[in-house]
C-alpha positions as MATLAB code, in Angstrom:
seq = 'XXXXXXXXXXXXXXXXXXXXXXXXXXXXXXXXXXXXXXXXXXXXXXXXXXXXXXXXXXXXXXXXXXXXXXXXXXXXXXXXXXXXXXXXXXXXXXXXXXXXXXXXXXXXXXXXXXXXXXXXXXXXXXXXXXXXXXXXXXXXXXXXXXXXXXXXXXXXXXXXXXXXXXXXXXXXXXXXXXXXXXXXXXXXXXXXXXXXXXXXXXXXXXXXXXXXXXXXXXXXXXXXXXXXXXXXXXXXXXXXXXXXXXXXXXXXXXXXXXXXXXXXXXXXXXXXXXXXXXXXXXXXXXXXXXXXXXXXXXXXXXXXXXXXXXXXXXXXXXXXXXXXXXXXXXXXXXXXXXXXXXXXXXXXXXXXXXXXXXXXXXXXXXXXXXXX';
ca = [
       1.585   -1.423   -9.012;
      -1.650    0.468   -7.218;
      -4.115   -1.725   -5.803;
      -7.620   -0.141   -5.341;
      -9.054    0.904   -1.991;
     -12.096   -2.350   -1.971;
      -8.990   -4.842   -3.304;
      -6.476   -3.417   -0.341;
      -8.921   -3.673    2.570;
     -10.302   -6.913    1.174;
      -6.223   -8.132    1.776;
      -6.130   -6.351    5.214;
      -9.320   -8.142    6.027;
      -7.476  -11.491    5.647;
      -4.730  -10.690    7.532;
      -6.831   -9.548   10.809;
      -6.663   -5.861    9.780;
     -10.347   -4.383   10.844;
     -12.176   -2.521    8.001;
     -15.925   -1.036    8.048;
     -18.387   -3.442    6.679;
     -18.632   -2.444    2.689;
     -20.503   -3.109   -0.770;
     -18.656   -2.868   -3.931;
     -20.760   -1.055   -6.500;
     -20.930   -0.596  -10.164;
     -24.167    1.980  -10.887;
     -25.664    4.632   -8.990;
     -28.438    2.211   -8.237;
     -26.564   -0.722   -6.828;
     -25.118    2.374   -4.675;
     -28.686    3.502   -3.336;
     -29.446   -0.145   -2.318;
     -26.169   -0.012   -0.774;
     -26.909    2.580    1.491;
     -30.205    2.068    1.968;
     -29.091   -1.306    4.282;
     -26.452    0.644    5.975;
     -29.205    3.892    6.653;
     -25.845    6.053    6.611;
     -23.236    5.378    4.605;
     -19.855    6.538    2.973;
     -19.714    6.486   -0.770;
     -16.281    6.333   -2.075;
     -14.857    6.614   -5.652;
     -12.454    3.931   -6.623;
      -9.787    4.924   -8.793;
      -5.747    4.416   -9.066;
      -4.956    8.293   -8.317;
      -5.205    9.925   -4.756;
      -6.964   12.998   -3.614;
     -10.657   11.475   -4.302;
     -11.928   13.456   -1.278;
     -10.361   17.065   -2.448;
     -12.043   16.004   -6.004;
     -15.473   15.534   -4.406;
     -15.148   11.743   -4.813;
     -15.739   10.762   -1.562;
     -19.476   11.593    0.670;
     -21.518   10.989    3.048;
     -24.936    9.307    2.412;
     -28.324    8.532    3.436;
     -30.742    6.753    1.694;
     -32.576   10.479    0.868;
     -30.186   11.238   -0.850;
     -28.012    8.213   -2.145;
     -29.022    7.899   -5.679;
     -28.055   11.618   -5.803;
     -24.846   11.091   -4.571;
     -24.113    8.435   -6.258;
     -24.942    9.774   -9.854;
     -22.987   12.875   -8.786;
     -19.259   10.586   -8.145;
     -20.102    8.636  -10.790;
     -19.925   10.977  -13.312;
     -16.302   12.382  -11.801;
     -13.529   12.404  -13.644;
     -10.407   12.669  -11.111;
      -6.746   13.519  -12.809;
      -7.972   12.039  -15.751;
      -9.218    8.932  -14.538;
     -13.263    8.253  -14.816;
     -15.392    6.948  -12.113;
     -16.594    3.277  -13.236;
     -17.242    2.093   -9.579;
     -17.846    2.907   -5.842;
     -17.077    1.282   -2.971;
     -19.977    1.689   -0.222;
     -19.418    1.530    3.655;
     -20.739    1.052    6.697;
     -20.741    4.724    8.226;
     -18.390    4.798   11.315;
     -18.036    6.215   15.375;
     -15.032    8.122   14.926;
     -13.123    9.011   18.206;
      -9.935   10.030   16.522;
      -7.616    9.549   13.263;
      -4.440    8.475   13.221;
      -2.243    7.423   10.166;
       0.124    4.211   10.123;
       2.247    3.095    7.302;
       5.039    0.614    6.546;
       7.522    2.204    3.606;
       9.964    1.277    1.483;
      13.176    3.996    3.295;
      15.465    3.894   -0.221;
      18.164    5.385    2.129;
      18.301    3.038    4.735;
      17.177    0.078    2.378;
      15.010   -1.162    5.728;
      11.302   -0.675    6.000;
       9.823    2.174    7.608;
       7.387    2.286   10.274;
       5.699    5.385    9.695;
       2.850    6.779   12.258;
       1.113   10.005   13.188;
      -1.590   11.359   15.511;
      -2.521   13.883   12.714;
      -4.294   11.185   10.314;
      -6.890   11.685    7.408;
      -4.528   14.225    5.629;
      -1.667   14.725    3.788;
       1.046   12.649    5.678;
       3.326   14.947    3.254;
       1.945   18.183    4.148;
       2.112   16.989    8.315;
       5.764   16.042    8.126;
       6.496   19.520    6.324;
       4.359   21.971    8.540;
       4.533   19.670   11.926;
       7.095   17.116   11.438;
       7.147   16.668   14.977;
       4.029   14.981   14.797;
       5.687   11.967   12.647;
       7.227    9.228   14.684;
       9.275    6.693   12.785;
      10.755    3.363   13.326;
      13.078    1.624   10.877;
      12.760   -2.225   11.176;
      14.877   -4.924   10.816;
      13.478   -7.010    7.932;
      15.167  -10.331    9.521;
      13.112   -9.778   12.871;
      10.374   -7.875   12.030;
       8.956   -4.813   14.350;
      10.215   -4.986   17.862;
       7.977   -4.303   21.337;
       9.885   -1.585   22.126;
       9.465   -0.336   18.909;
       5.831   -0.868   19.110;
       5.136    0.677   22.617;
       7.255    3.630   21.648;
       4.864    4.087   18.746;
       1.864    3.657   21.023;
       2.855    6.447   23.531;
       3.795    8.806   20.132;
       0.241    8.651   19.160;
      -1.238    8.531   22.709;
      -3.018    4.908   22.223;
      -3.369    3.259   25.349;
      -4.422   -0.089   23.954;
      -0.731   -0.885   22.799;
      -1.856   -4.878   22.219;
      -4.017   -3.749   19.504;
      -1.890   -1.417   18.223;
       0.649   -3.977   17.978;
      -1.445   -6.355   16.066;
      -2.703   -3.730   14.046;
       1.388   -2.672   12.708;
       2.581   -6.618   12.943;
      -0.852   -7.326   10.534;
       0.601   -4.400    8.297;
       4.264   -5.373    8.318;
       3.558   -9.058    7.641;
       1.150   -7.319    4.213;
       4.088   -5.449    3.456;
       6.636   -8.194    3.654;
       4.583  -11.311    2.426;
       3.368   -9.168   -0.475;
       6.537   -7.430   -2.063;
       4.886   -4.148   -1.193;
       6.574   -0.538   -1.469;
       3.800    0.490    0.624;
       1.225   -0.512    3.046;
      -0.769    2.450    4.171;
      -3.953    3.303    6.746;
      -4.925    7.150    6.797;
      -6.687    6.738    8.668;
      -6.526    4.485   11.180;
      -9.630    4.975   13.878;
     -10.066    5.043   17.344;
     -14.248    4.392   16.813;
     -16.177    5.342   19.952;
     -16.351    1.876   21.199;
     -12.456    1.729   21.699;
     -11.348   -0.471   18.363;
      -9.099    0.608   15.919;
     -10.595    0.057   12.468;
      -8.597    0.766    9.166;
     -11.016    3.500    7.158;
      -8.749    4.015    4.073;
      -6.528    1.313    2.551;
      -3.629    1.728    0.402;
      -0.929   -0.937   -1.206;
       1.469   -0.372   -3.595;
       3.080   -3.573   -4.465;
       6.871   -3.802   -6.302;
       6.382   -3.990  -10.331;
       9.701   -6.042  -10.124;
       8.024   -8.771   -7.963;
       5.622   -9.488   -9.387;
       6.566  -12.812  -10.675;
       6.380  -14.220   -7.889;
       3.217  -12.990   -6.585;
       0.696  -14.775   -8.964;
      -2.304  -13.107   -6.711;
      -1.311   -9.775   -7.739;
      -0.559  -10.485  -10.835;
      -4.114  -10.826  -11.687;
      -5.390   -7.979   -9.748;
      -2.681   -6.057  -12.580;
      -4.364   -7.473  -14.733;
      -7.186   -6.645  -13.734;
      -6.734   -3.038  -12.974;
      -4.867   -1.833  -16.714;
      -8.238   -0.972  -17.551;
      -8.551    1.493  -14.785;
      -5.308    3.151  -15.469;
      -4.533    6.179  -17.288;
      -3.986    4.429  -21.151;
      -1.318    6.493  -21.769;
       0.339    4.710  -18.359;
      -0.850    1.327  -19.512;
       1.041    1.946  -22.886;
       4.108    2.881  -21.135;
       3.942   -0.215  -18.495;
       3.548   -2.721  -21.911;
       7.295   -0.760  -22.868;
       8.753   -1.522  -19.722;
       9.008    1.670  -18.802;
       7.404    4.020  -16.433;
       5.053    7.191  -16.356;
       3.390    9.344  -14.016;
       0.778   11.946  -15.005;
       0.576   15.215  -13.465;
      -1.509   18.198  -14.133;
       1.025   20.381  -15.836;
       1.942   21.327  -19.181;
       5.923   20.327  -19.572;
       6.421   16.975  -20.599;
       9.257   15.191  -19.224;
      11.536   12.265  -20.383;
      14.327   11.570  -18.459;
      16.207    7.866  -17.540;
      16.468    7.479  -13.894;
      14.124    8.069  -11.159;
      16.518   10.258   -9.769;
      17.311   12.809  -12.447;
      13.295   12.347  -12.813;
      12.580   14.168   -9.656;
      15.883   17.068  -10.035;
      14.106   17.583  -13.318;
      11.008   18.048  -11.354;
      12.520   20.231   -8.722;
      14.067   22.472  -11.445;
      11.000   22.627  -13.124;
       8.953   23.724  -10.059;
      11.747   25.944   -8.626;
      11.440   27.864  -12.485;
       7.892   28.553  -11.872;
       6.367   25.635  -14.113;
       4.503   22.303  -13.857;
       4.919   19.375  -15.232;
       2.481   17.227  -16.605;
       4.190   13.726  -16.160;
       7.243   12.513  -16.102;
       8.625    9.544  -18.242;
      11.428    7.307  -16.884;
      13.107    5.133  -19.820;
      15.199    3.193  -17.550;
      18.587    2.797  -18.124;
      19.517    0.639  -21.373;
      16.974    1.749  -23.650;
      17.489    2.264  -27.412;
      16.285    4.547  -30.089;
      12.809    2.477  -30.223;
      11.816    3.177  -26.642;
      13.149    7.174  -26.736;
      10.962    7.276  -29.775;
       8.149    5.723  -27.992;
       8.929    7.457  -24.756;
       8.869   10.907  -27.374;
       5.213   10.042  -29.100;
       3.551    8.978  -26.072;
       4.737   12.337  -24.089;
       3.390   14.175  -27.035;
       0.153   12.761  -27.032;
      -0.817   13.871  -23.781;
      -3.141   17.137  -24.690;
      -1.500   19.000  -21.539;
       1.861   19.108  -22.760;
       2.515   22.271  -24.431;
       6.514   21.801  -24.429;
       8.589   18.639  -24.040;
      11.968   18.407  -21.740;
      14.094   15.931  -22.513;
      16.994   15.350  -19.927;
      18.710   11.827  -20.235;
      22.504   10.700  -19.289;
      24.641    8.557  -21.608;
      25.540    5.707  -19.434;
      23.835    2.655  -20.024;
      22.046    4.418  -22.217;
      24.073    5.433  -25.217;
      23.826    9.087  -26.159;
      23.858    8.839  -29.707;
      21.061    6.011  -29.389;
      19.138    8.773  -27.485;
      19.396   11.605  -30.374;
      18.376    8.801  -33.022;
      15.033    7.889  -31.061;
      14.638   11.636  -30.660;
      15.382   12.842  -34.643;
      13.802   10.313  -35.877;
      10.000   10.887  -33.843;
      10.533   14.325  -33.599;
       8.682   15.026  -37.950;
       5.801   16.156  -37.221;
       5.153   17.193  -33.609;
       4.549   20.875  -33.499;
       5.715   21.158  -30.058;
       8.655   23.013  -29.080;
      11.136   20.753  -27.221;
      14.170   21.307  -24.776;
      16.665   18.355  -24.954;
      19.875   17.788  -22.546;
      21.816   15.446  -23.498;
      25.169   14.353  -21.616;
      27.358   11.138  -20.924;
      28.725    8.429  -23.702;
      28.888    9.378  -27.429;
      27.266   12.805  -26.119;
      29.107   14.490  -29.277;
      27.467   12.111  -31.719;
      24.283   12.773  -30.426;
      24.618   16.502  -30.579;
      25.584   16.036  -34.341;
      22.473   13.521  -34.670;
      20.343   16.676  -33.452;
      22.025   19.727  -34.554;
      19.190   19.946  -37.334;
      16.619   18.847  -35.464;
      14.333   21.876  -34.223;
      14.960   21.333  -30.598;
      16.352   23.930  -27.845;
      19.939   22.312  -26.743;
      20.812   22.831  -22.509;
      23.658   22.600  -21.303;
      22.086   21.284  -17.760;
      19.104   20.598  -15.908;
      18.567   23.552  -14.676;
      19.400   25.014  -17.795;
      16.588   22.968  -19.477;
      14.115   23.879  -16.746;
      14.815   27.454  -17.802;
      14.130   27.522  -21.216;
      11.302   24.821  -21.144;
       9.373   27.077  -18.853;
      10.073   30.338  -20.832;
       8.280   28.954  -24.227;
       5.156   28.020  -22.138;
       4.624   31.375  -21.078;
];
């Protein structure tokens, strides 16, 4: 579950967490008056998707040219998602960016302490060009981050102040843990001219699967379906999950990690996808079907790649949902199928019109051939 940027900094305000002063604002004129009591202001898109500042969703303003501005991000549409609101801000003395994250580390099964000197980008793109420029510190969820921990991560960004530092990642951990969160993210964090550290961008991701017991963010959910992609609100209702992407192969696969080898396959063929659909293990011919229409339905998908493993999942189960939604869609589709009752579901599809792989990379092959 995404939390917007106003709802995550309005959390890291009460936990001690220093954000710039801001208006939340829902037409271009609220925006204008906005600025106009700030003199110079940042106007910021809020939507559930990232890379608002590549899209043009994020600018400086003054109140010459607010209205202007504000009209202008309101009428963005970023991957798919329109612009309903803005958040406006107080403009700030920036000294120097850093970035400063606690993560879910799936390997270790331990939060991550993640922190940079290089902050306001890509954290992605920094650890792959300059990953020497990431420091990292895996904490111990039963005692929390440690000094040494904490002045280590001070000198790796060069922060002097390592008090405020400290209360600044103990604020963020205590988010994190309190909260059920998969992430708890600042990029960036500021050094303003004045010497304080102030948290310009805001980003929480809390843990779908906790969510009963965190009644708070259950209505912020709520709250926020109508800001998600609908095809992503559909899928959420199924239990299931979806991503969109800006591609043109649809994916449905069960398992977040076949997800992203069907992803890498995909890429490493020279295509894109444009989502990819996780079933989850244990779902029957209903959800496939679902999983199959919904796919469909997304006007970028030009082909549809199927990849799912017969475990929990039977494969025979799989081919029904897939037969049976398959009348009528006049998209050409790539299925591998492999696991339990994997020779009953070839026999359920054998007169199906659908391209049969042997493996994922297989799949990937011929999925990407019929786009081009």
């Amino acid at each position: 579950m995404k939390l917007h940027e106003y709802q995550s900094k309005e959390i890291f305000r009460n936990y001690g967490i220093p954000t710039p002063e801001g208006i939340m604002c829902n037409t271009p004129e609220e925006a204008s008056k906005a600025v106009r009591q700030f003199q110079t202001a940042a106007i910021k898109a809020q939507v559930l998707v990232g890379g608002r500042g590549k899209a043009g969703g994020i600018a400086i303003a003054t109140p010459e040219n607010a209205t202007e501005t504000a009209l202008r991000i309101m009428g963005l549409t970023i991957k798919g998602l329109p612009v309903g609101k803005v958040l406006v801000e107080q403009s700030v003395d920036i000294k120097q960016e850093f970035y400063l994250s606690i993560a879910l580390d799936r390997t270790s099964r331990r939060p991550l302490l993640i922190a940079s000197a290089s902050g306001g980008v890509d954290i992605e793109e920094v650890a792959r060009t300059s990953p020497d420029l990431i420091h990292k510190e895996l904490i111990d969820p039963e005692t929390g981050p440690q000094p040494e921990q904490l002045e280590h991560t001070a000198t790796g960004l060069g922060i002097s102040d390592v008090t405020s530092l400290s209360g600044m990642v103990n604020s963020l951990y205590t988010i994190y843990d309190e909260l059920d969160c998969t992430l708890a993210e600042i990029n960036p964090l500021v050094l303003t001219g004045d010497g304080g550290l102030v948290a310009l961008d805001a980003k929480i991701n809390i843990d779908d699967n906790a969510l009963f017991r965190q009644l708070a963010m259950q209505q912020l959910y709520e709250k926020n379906l109508e800001d998600l992609d609908p095809l992503e609100v559909q899928v959420k209702k199924l239990g299931m999950s979806y991503v969109a992407m800006d591609g043109d192969i649809g994916c449905i696969v069960n398992g977040a990690g076949l997800a992203l080898a069907t992803l890498d396959m995909i890429s490493r063929e020279g295509g894109t996808p444009a989502n990819f659909m996780d079933v989850r293990g244990g779902a029957d011919a209903f959800h496939v079907g679902r999983a199959v229409e919904i796919t469909a339905s997304n006007p970028r998908t030009k082909v549809m790649l199927i990849n799912m493993f017969g475990g929990l999942t039977l494969c025979d189960e799989i081919a029904e949902g897939i037969h049976d939604t398959l009348q009528g869609l006049d998209i050409p589709v790539v299925v591998r199928l492999t696991g339990t009752n994997q020779e009953k579901g070839w026999e359920i599809l054998k007169d199906a019109k659908v391209s049969v792989a042997q493996s994922t990379a297989e799949a990937a092959g011929i999925a990407v051939g019929l786009v081009s």
